[in-house]
Tab-separated table of C-alpha atoms in Angstrom:
chain	number	residue	atom	x	y	z
A	182	UNK	CA	-37.434	-80.122	-12.738
A	183	UNK	CA	-34.461	-82.353	-12.841
A	184	UNK	CA	-33.785	-81.186	-16.333
A	185	UNK	CA	-33.641	-77.551	-15.229
A	186	UNK	CA	-31.008	-78.336	-12.645
A	187	UNK	CA	-28.847	-80.151	-15.158
A	188	UNK	CA	-29.046	-77.154	-17.481
A	189	UNK	CA	-27.891	-74.863	-14.665
A	190	UNK	CA	-24.974	-77.172	-13.893
A	191	UNK	CA	-23.834	-77.133	-17.479
A	192	UNK	CA	-24.170	-73.345	-17.677
A	193	UNK	CA	-22.103	-72.943	-14.513
A	194	UNK	CA	-19.296	-75.092	-15.923
A	195	UNK	CA	-18.904	-72.785	-18.925
A	196	UNK	CA	-18.118	-69.740	-16.701
A	197	UNK	CA	-14.918	-70.602	-14.826
A	198	UNK	CA	-12.958	-68.092	-12.763
A	199	UNK	CA	-9.476	-67.212	-14.020
A	200	UNK	CA	-6.724	-68.893	-12.059
A	201	UNK	CA	-4.950	-66.855	-9.336
A	202	UNK	CA	-1.632	-67.262	-11.176
A	203	UNK	CA	-2.937	-65.356	-14.198
A	204	UNK	CA	-4.353	-62.590	-11.962
A	205	UNK	CA	-1.058	-62.232	-10.081
A	206	UNK	CA	0.875	-62.160	-13.365
A	207	UNK	CA	-1.351	-59.379	-14.720
A	208	UNK	CA	-0.995	-57.298	-11.530
A	209	UNK	CA	2.795	-57.797	-11.516
A	210	UNK	CA	3.035	-56.778	-15.172
A	211	UNK	CA	1.001	-53.627	-14.623
A	212	UNK	CA	3.094	-52.755	-11.559
A	213	UNK	CA	6.324	-53.072	-13.537
A	214	UNK	CA	4.827	-50.965	-16.335
A	215	UNK	CA	3.708	-48.260	-13.869
A	216	UNK	CA	7.102	-48.224	-12.124
A	217	UNK	CA	8.928	-47.895	-15.445
A	218	UNK	CA	6.630	-45.074	-16.554
A	219	UNK	CA	7.160	-43.249	-13.255
A	220	UNK	CA	10.931	-43.606	-13.547
A	221	UNK	CA	10.861	-42.311	-17.128
A	222	UNK	CA	8.696	-39.276	-16.290
A	223	UNK	CA	10.806	-38.580	-13.175
A	224	UNK	CA	14.001	-38.523	-15.226
A	225	UNK	CA	12.439	-36.257	-17.826
A	226	UNK	CA	11.090	-33.722	-15.317
A	227	UNK	CA	13.764	-33.727	-12.608
A	228	UNK	CA	16.763	-31.456	-13.186
A	229	UNK	CA	20.138	-33.107	-13.405
A	230	UNK	CA	22.198	-32.922	-10.218
A	231	UNK	CA	25.099	-30.451	-10.621
A	232	UNK	CA	28.617	-31.648	-10.119
A	233	UNK	CA	30.119	-31.074	-6.663
A	234	UNK	CA	32.919	-28.653	-7.681
A	235	UNK	CA	30.558	-26.517	-9.770
A	236	UNK	CA	28.100	-26.170	-6.861
A	237	UNK	CA	30.890	-25.216	-4.451
A	238	UNK	CA	32.222	-22.647	-6.926
A	239	UNK	CA	28.777	-21.093	-7.400
A	240	UNK	CA	28.273	-20.841	-3.655
A	241	UNK	CA	31.626	-19.099	-3.336
A	242	UNK	CA	30.776	-16.627	-6.098
A	243	UNK	CA	27.467	-15.653	-4.533
A	244	UNK	CA	29.367	-14.441	-1.508
A	245	UNK	CA	26.855	-15.625	1.042
A	246	UNK	CA	28.219	-14.181	4.265
A	247	UNK	CA	27.694	-16.287	7.349
A	248	UNK	CA	27.887	-15.107	10.921
A	249	UNK	CA	29.512	-17.049	13.743
A	250	UNK	CA	26.421	-19.269	14.231
A	251	UNK	CA	26.555	-20.418	10.595
A	252	UNK	CA	23.256	-18.734	9.684
A	253	UNK	CA	22.866	-16.200	6.928
A	254	UNK	CA	23.523	-12.664	8.016
A	255	UNK	CA	20.460	-10.619	9.029
A	256	UNK	CA	21.365	-7.927	6.537
A	257	UNK	CA	20.092	-9.666	3.414
A	258	UNK	CA	21.721	-7.316	0.928
A	259	UNK	CA	23.183	-4.158	2.357
A	260	UNK	CA	23.858	-2.844	-1.139
A	261	UNK	CA	20.123	-3.008	-1.917
A	262	UNK	CA	19.139	-1.665	1.483
A	263	UNK	CA	17.075	-4.696	2.534
A	264	UNK	CA	17.098	-5.938	6.120
A	265	UNK	CA	15.538	-9.321	6.920
A	266	UNK	CA	14.104	-9.225	10.433
A	267	UNK	CA	14.086	-12.325	12.609
A	268	UNK	CA	10.940	-14.427	12.632
A	269	UNK	CA	8.685	-14.135	15.676
A	270	UNK	CA	5.678	-15.931	17.089
A	271	UNK	CA	2.992	-14.069	19.017
A	272	UNK	CA	-0.519	-14.593	20.365
A	273	UNK	CA	-3.408	-12.784	18.751
A	274	UNK	CA	-5.709	-10.601	20.838
A	275	UNK	CA	-8.766	-12.763	20.118
A	276	UNK	CA	-8.926	-15.753	20.216
A	277	UNK	CA	-5.974	-15.878	22.560
A	278	UNK	CA	-5.135	-19.488	21.736
A	279	UNK	CA	-4.316	-18.607	18.107
A	280	UNK	CA	-0.716	-17.841	17.227
A	281	UNK	CA	0.770	-15.904	14.359
A	282	UNK	CA	4.297	-16.481	13.036
A	283	UNK	CA	5.778	-13.746	10.876
A	284	UNK	CA	9.023	-12.997	9.177
A	285	UNK	CA	9.339	-9.667	7.405
A	286	UNK	CA	11.996	-7.716	5.560
A	287	UNK	CA	12.386	-3.956	5.350
A	288	UNK	CA	13.559	-2.021	2.298
A	289	UNK	CA	15.464	1.126	3.286
A	290	UNK	CA	15.909	4.161	1.045
A	291	UNK	CA	19.550	4.601	1.931
A	292	UNK	CA	21.875	2.503	4.042
A	293	UNK	CA	20.067	0.181	6.464
A	294	UNK	CA	19.948	1.154	10.117
A	295	UNK	CA	20.033	-1.978	12.354
A	296	UNK	CA	18.876	-0.048	15.441
A	297	UNK	CA	15.844	1.331	13.604
A	298	UNK	CA	15.149	-2.108	12.114
A	299	UNK	CA	15.102	-3.640	15.598
A	300	UNK	CA	12.760	-0.921	16.883
A	301	UNK	CA	10.395	-1.574	13.960
A	302	UNK	CA	10.614	-5.308	14.668
A	303	UNK	CA	9.511	-4.749	18.276
A	304	UNK	CA	6.732	-2.404	17.147
A	305	UNK	CA	5.374	-5.013	14.707
A	306	UNK	CA	5.419	-7.659	17.450
A	307	UNK	CA	3.528	-5.367	19.831
A	308	UNK	CA	0.965	-4.508	17.146
A	309	UNK	CA	0.308	-8.158	16.290
A	310	UNK	CA	-0.698	-8.786	19.917
A	311	UNK	CA	-3.561	-6.295	19.487
A	312	UNK	CA	-4.990	-7.807	16.285
A	313	UNK	CA	-7.889	-10.278	16.315
A	314	UNK	CA	-8.224	-13.208	13.947
A	315	UNK	CA	-11.358	-11.734	12.367
A	316	UNK	CA	-9.437	-8.595	11.356
A	317	UNK	CA	-6.873	-10.505	9.284
A	318	UNK	CA	-9.013	-13.256	7.753
A	319	UNK	CA	-9.068	-13.537	3.987
A	320	UNK	CA	-7.235	-11.569	1.324
A	321	UNK	CA	-8.874	-8.276	2.249
A	322	UNK	CA	-7.923	-8.710	5.913
A	323	UNK	CA	-4.349	-9.473	4.947
A	324	UNK	CA	-4.244	-6.347	2.773
A	325	UNK	CA	-5.549	-4.256	5.672
A	326	UNK	CA	-2.877	-5.758	7.937
A	327	UNK	CA	-0.211	-4.971	5.361
A	328	UNK	CA	-1.449	-1.375	5.047
A	329	UNK	CA	-1.553	-0.924	8.840
A	330	UNK	CA	1.982	-2.266	9.244
A	331	UNK	CA	3.235	-0.101	6.370
A	332	UNK	CA	1.720	2.965	8.051
A	333	UNK	CA	3.307	2.083	11.405
A	334	UNK	CA	6.691	1.508	9.739
A	335	UNK	CA	6.440	4.852	7.924
A	336	UNK	CA	5.680	6.654	11.194
A	337	UNK	CA	8.464	4.893	13.084
A	338	UNK	CA	11.111	5.333	10.380
A	339	UNK	CA	10.078	8.847	9.312
A	340	UNK	CA	10.142	7.793	5.658
A	341	UNK	CA	13.515	6.018	5.674
A	342	UNK	CA	11.858	2.613	5.047
A	343	UNK	CA	10.203	2.387	1.636
A	344	UNK	CA	8.573	-1.045	1.825
A	345	UNK	CA	7.743	-3.901	4.167
A	346	UNK	CA	7.876	-7.397	2.640
A	347	UNK	CA	6.269	-10.466	4.187
A	348	UNK	CA	8.573	-13.459	3.957
A	349	UNK	CA	6.387	-15.809	6.029
A	350	UNK	CA	2.948	-15.381	7.567
A	351	UNK	CA	1.331	-18.341	9.325
A	352	UNK	CA	-1.681	-18.424	11.628
A	353	UNK	CA	-2.242	-21.435	13.876
């Protein structure tokens, strides 16, 4: 029996753990390699930052009109006949603790009518208070909602609005 124990002791001496210094050096080397690879890929994929004067010139050419509050004007592009309505948040009919936040834009046939756009905005808000969560769940429910709103907009505008575009649609 004593011989068996001596054999185990000799076998245990042959399998030593690597020193902590070597382990730390390997981890540090791999970290530096990963950081360098991330930096290289980031520089390859990220677009170069434009120069300050060029960006200011481009912003001036776009002609982004700002109102007195510094926000973009509500009339997105009057030449195209598109009016961006203000975003609103409303409760759903059922469950009442769920909220919907929407921002839509209207495409007019001719020149945009801000009074009509505001009336449509109020009509959409009132309609959203009558909708339940089950009616608008999933892609099919969203399509039904879109069709219902398009029909209401057509009735309200008497055909002067050609399209309703969802800019944001969030349910909480």
